[in-house]
Coordinates of C-alpha atoms in Angstrom, one line a residue:
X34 CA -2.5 -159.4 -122.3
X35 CA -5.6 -161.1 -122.3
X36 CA -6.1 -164.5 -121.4
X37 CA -5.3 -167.2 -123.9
X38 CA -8.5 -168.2 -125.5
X39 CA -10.1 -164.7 -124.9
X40 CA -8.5 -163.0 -127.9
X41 CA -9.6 -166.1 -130.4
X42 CA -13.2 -165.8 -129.1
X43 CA -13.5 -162.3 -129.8
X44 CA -12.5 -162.2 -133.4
X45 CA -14.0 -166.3 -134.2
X46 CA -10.3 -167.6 -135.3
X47 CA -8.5 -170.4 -133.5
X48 CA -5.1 -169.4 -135.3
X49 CA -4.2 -166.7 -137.0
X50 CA -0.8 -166.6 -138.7
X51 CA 0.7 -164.1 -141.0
X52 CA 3.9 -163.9 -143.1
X53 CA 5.4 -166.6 -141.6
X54 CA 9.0 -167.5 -142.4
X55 CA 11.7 -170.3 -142.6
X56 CA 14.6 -171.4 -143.5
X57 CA 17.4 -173.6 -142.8
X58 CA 20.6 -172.7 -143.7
X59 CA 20.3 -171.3 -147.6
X60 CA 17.2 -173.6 -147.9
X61 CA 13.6 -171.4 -147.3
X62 CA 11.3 -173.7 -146.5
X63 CA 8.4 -171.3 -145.7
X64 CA 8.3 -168.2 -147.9
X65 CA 5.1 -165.9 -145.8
X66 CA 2.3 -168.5 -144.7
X67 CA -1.1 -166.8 -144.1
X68 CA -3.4 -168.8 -142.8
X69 CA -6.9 -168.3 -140.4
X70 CA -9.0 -170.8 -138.8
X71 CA -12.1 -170.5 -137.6
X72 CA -13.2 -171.9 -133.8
X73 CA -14.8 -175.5 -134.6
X74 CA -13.5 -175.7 -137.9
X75 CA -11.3 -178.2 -139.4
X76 CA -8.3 -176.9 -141.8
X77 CA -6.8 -179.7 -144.1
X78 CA -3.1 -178.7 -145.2
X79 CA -2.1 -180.5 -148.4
X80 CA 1.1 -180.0 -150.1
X81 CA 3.8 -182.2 -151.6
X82 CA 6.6 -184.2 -149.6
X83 CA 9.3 -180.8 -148.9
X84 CA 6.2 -178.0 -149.2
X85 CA 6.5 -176.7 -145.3
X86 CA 3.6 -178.8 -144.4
X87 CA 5.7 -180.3 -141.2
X88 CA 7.3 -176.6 -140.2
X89 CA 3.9 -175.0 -140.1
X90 CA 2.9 -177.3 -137.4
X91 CA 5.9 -177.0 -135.5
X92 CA 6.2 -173.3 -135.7
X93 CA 1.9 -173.2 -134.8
X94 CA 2.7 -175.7 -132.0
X95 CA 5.2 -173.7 -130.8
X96 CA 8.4 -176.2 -131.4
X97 CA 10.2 -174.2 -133.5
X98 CA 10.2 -170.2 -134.0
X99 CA 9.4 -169.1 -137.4
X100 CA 12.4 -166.4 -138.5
X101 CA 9.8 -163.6 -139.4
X102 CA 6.2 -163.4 -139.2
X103 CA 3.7 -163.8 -136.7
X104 CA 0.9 -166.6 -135.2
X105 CA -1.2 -166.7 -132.6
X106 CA -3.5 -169.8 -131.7
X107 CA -5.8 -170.2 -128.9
X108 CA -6.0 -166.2 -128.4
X109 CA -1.7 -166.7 -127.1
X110 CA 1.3 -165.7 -129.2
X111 CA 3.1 -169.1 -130.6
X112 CA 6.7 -167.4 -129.6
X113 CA 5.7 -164.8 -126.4
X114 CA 3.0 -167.0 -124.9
X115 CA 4.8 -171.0 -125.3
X116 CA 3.6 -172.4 -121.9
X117 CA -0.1 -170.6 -122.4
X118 CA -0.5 -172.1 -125.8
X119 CA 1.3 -175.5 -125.0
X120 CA -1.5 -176.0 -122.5
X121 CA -4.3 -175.2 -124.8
X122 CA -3.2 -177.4 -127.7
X123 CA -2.8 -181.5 -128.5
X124 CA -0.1 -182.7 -131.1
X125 CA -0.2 -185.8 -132.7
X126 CA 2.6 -186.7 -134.8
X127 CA 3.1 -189.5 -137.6
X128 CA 4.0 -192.1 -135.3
X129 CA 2.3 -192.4 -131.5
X130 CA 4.4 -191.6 -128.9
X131 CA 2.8 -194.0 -126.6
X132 CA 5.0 -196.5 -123.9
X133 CA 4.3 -199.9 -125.7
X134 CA 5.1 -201.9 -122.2
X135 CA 2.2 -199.7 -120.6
X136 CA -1.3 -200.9 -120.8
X137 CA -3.7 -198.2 -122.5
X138 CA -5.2 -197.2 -119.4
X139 CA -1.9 -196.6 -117.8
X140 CA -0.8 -194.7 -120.8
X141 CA -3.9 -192.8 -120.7
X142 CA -3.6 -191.8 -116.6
X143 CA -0.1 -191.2 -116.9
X144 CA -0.8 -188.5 -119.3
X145 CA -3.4 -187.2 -117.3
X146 CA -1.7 -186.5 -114.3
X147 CA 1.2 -185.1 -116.3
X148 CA -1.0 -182.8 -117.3
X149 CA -1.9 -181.8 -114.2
X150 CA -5.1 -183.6 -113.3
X151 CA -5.2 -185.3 -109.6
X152 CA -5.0 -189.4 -109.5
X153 CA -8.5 -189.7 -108.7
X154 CA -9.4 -187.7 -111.8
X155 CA -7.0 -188.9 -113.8
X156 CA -8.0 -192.4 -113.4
X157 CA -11.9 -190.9 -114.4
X158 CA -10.6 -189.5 -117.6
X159 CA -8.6 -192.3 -118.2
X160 CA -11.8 -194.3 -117.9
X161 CA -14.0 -191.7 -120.1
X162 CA -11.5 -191.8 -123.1
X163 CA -10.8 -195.8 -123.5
X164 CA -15.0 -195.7 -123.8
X165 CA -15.4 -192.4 -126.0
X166 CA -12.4 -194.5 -128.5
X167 CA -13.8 -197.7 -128.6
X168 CA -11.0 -198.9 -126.4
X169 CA -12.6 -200.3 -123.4
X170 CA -11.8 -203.4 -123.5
X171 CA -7.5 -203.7 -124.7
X172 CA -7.6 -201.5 -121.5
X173 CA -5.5 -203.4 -119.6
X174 CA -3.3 -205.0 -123.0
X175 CA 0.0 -203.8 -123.2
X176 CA 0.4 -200.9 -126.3
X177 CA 2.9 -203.3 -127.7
X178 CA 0.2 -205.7 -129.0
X179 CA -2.6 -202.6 -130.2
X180 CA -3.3 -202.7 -133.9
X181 CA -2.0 -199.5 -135.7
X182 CA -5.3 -198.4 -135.9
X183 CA -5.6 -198.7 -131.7
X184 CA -2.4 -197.0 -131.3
X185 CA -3.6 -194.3 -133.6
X186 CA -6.5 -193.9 -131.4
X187 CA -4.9 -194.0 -128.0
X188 CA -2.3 -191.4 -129.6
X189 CA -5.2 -188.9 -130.3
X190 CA -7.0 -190.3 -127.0
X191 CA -3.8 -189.2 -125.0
X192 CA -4.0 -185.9 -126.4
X193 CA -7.4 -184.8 -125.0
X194 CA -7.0 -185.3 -121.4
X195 CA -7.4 -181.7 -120.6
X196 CA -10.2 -180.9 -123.5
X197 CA -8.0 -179.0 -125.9
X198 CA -9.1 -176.2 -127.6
X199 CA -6.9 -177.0 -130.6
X200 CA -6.2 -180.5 -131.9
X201 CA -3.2 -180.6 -134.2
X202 CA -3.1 -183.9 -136.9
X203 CA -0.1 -184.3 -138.6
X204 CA -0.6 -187.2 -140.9
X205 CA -3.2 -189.2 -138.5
X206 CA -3.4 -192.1 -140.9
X207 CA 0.1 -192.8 -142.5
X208 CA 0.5 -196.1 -142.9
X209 CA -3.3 -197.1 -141.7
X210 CA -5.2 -199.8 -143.1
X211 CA -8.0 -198.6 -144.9
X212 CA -10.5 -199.9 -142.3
X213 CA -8.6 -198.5 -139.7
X214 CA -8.2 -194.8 -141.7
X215 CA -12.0 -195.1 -142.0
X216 CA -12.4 -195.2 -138.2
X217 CA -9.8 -192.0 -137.7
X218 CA -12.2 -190.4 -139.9
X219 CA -14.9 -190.5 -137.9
X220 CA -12.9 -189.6 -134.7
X221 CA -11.7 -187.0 -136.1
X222 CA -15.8 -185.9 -137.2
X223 CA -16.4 -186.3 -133.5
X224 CA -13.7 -184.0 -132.5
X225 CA -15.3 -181.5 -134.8
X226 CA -19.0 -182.2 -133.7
X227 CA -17.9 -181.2 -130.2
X228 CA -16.5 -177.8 -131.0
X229 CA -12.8 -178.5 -131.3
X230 CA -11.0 -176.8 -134.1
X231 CA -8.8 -179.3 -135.9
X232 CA -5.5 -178.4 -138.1
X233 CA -4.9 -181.4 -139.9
X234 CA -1.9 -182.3 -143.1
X235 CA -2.5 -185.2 -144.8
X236 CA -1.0 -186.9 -147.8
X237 CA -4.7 -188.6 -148.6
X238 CA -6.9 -186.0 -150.7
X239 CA -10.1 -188.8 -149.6
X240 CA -9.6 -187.8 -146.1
X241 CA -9.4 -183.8 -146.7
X242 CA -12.1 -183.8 -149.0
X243 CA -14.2 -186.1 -146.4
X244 CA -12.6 -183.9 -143.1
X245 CA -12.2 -180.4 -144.2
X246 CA -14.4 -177.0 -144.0
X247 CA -10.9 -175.5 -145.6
X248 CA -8.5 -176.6 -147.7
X249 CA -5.4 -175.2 -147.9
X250 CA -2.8 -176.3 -150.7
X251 CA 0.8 -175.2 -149.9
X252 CA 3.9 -175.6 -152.2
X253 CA 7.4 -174.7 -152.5
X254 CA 6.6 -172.7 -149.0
X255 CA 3.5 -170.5 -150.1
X256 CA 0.0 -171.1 -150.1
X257 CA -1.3 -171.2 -153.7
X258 CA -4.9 -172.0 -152.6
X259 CA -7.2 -172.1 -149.9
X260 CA -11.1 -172.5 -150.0
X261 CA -13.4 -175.1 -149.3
X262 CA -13.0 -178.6 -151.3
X263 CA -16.1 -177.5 -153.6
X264 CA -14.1 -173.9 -154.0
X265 CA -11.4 -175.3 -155.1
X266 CA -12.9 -178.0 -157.3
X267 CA -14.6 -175.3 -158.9
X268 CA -11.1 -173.5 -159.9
X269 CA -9.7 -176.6 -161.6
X270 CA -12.7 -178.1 -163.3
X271 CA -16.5 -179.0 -163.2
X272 CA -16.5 -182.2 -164.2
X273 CA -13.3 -184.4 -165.4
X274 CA -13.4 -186.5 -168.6
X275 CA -11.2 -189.9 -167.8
X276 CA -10.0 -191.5 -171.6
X277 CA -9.6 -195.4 -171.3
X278 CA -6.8 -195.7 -173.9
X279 CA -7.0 -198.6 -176.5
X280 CA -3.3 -199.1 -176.1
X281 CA 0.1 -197.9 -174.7
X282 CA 1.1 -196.3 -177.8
X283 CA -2.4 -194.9 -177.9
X284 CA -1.9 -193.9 -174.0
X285 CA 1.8 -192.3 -175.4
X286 CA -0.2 -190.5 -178.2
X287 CA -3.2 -188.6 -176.6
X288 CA -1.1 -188.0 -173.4
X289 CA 1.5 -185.8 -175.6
X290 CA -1.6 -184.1 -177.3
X291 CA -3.0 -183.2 -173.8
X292 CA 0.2 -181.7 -172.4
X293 CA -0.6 -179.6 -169.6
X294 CA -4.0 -179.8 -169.8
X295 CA -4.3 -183.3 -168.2
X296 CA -5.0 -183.1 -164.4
X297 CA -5.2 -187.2 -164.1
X298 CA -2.6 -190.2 -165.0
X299 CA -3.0 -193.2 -164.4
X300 CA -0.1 -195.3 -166.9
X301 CA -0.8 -198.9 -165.2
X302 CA -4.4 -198.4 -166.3
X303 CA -3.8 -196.6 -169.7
X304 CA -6.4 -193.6 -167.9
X305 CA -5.5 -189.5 -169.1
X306 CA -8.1 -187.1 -167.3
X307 CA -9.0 -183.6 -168.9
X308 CA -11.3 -180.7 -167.4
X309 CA -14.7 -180.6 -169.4
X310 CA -17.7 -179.0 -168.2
X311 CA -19.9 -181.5 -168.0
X312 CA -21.8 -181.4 -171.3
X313 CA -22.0 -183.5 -174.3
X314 CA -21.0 -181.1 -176.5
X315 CA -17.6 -180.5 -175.0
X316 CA -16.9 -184.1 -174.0
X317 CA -17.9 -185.2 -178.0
X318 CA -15.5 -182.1 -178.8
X319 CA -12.8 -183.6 -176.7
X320 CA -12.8 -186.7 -178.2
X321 CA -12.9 -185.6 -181.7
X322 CA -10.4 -183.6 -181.4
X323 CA -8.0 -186.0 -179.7
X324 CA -9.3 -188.9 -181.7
X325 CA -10.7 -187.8 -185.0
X326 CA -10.6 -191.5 -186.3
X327 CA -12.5 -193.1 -183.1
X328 CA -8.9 -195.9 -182.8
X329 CA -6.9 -194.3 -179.9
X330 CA -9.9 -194.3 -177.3
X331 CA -11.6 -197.2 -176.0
X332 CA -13.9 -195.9 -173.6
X333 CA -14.4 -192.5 -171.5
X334 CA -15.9 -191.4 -168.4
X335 CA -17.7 -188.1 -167.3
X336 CA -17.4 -188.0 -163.3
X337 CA -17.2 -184.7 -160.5
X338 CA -13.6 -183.2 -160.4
X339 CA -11.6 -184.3 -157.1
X340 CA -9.0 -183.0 -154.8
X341 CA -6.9 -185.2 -156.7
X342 CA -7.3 -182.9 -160.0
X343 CA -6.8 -180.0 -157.5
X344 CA -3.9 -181.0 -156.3
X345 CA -1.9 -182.1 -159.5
X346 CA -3.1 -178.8 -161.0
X347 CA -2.4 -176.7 -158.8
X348 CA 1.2 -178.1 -158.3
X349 CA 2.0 -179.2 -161.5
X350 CA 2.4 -182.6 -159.8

């Protein structure tokens, strides 16, 4: 067997996985995933709450065996080769798993030498990742009284103390502020920019379009879609056309008209969007047709489709 690492430089992918399976008890929650990743790429996985999203990471992080199929990441085998791929991979989870009564520094050297690295050492990485994550100075506060967006940091920060070759994301930014989700963005562009391949899953369509070379959309246990963000824009729509309604029986109306064919509600604001491509012929048809007395529509808007319409398309959500 060749090294781990070796095999995923020779053919370009980080992780390779193919006709993976699952299930727990009757209940198959992963019906033959294929997915590749490219070295230095970063892989968004979208999906609804119960897709697989959470047992693809454990199987490609080697916490849980898949029942058929096979993956490899790093250049190991996820089932033959745990320890090999254990030590060439970071997890980060939903929540950190940080010691709150630990300063961040101590967190930080403690993971370090569990890892392997020699005091002196660790105490230099330590040092070089509070400073590469903006935490220099809560270096010495306890965990317990970091923001979320600090923890969120030191989590990831925690994670690199050997330089993985694959960082794994699973829902960096849950229940992040929007200032703090910001700055996970642009760690998670550094990671990239220095040649780490990231697998990330994510709830926020923002941060996948923003984040991803590859987007892959998984549901009911399959992959129905993979492709860049642009790709898969392209499948669903152009451009979208949002409809203002003039009121909720007017909202009620044009939405049972539409059907299927919208890929956007928003109720609260009285919003239905519909694919159009983009010229004012079809969006003048659109409206005549679903307004042919100009009193159900108040006002419209002609914008780029989103991973938003994507995703409601694609899973009927």
């Amino acid at each position: 067997m060749s090294p781990p690492g070796q095999a995923d430089r020779a053919t370009g992918w980080a992780i390779e996985a193919h006709g993976l399976t699952k299930a727990y008890g009757g209940t198959r929650v992963l019906r033959g995933i294929d997915l590749r990743v490219r070295r230095g790429a970063v892989l968004a996985l979208l999906g609804p709450n119960g897709a697989g999203k959470t047992t693809t990471v454990r199987i490609l992080t080697t916490l849980t065996r898949p029942d058929g199929g096979r993956a490899r990441v790093a250049g190991g085998d996820v089932v033959r080769d745990r320890a090999a791929v254990r030590g060439a991979i970071s997890l980060t989870g939903q929540y950190a798993a940080l010691d709150e009564e630990q300063t961040g520094e101590e967190n930080l050297r403690m993971m370090a030498r569990l890892r392997g690295l020699p005091a002196r050492a660790a105490r230099r990485r330590a040092h070089e990742l509070l400073e590469r994550f903006a935490l220099t100075d809560a270096a010495g506060r306890r965990v317990g009284t970091y923001s979320g967006g600090m923890r969120r940091r030191l989590d990831i920060a925690a994670g690199l103390t050997t330089d993985p070759e694959v960082v794994f994301l699973d829902e960096p930014t849950t229940g992040l502020d929007p200032r703090s989700r910001r700055t996970m963005w642009e760690t998670v562009g550094a990671l990239a920019g220095a040649g780490t391949t990231v697998f990330l899953t994510t709830q926020y369509l923002e941060e996948a379009d923003r984040l991803a070379d590859t987007v892959a959309v998984l549901d009911r246990g399959r992959i129905i879609a993979e492709g860049s963000p642009a790709e898969l824009k392209r499948k669903v729509a152009v451009e979208r056309l949002d409809l203002t309604l003039a009121s909720r029986a007017a909202y009620e109306a044009v939405d049972v008209l539409l059907g299927a064919r919208a890929v956007h509600r928003a109720p609260a604001e009285l919003v239905l969007g519909i694919p159009t491509d983009g010229s004012a012929g079809h969006a003048r048809a659109l409206l005549d047709e679903l307004d042919p007395a100009g009193e159900l529509i108040a006002r419209f808007a002609v914008h780029g489709a989103t991973l938003d319409d994507v995703f409601l398309e694609l899973t009927h959500g």
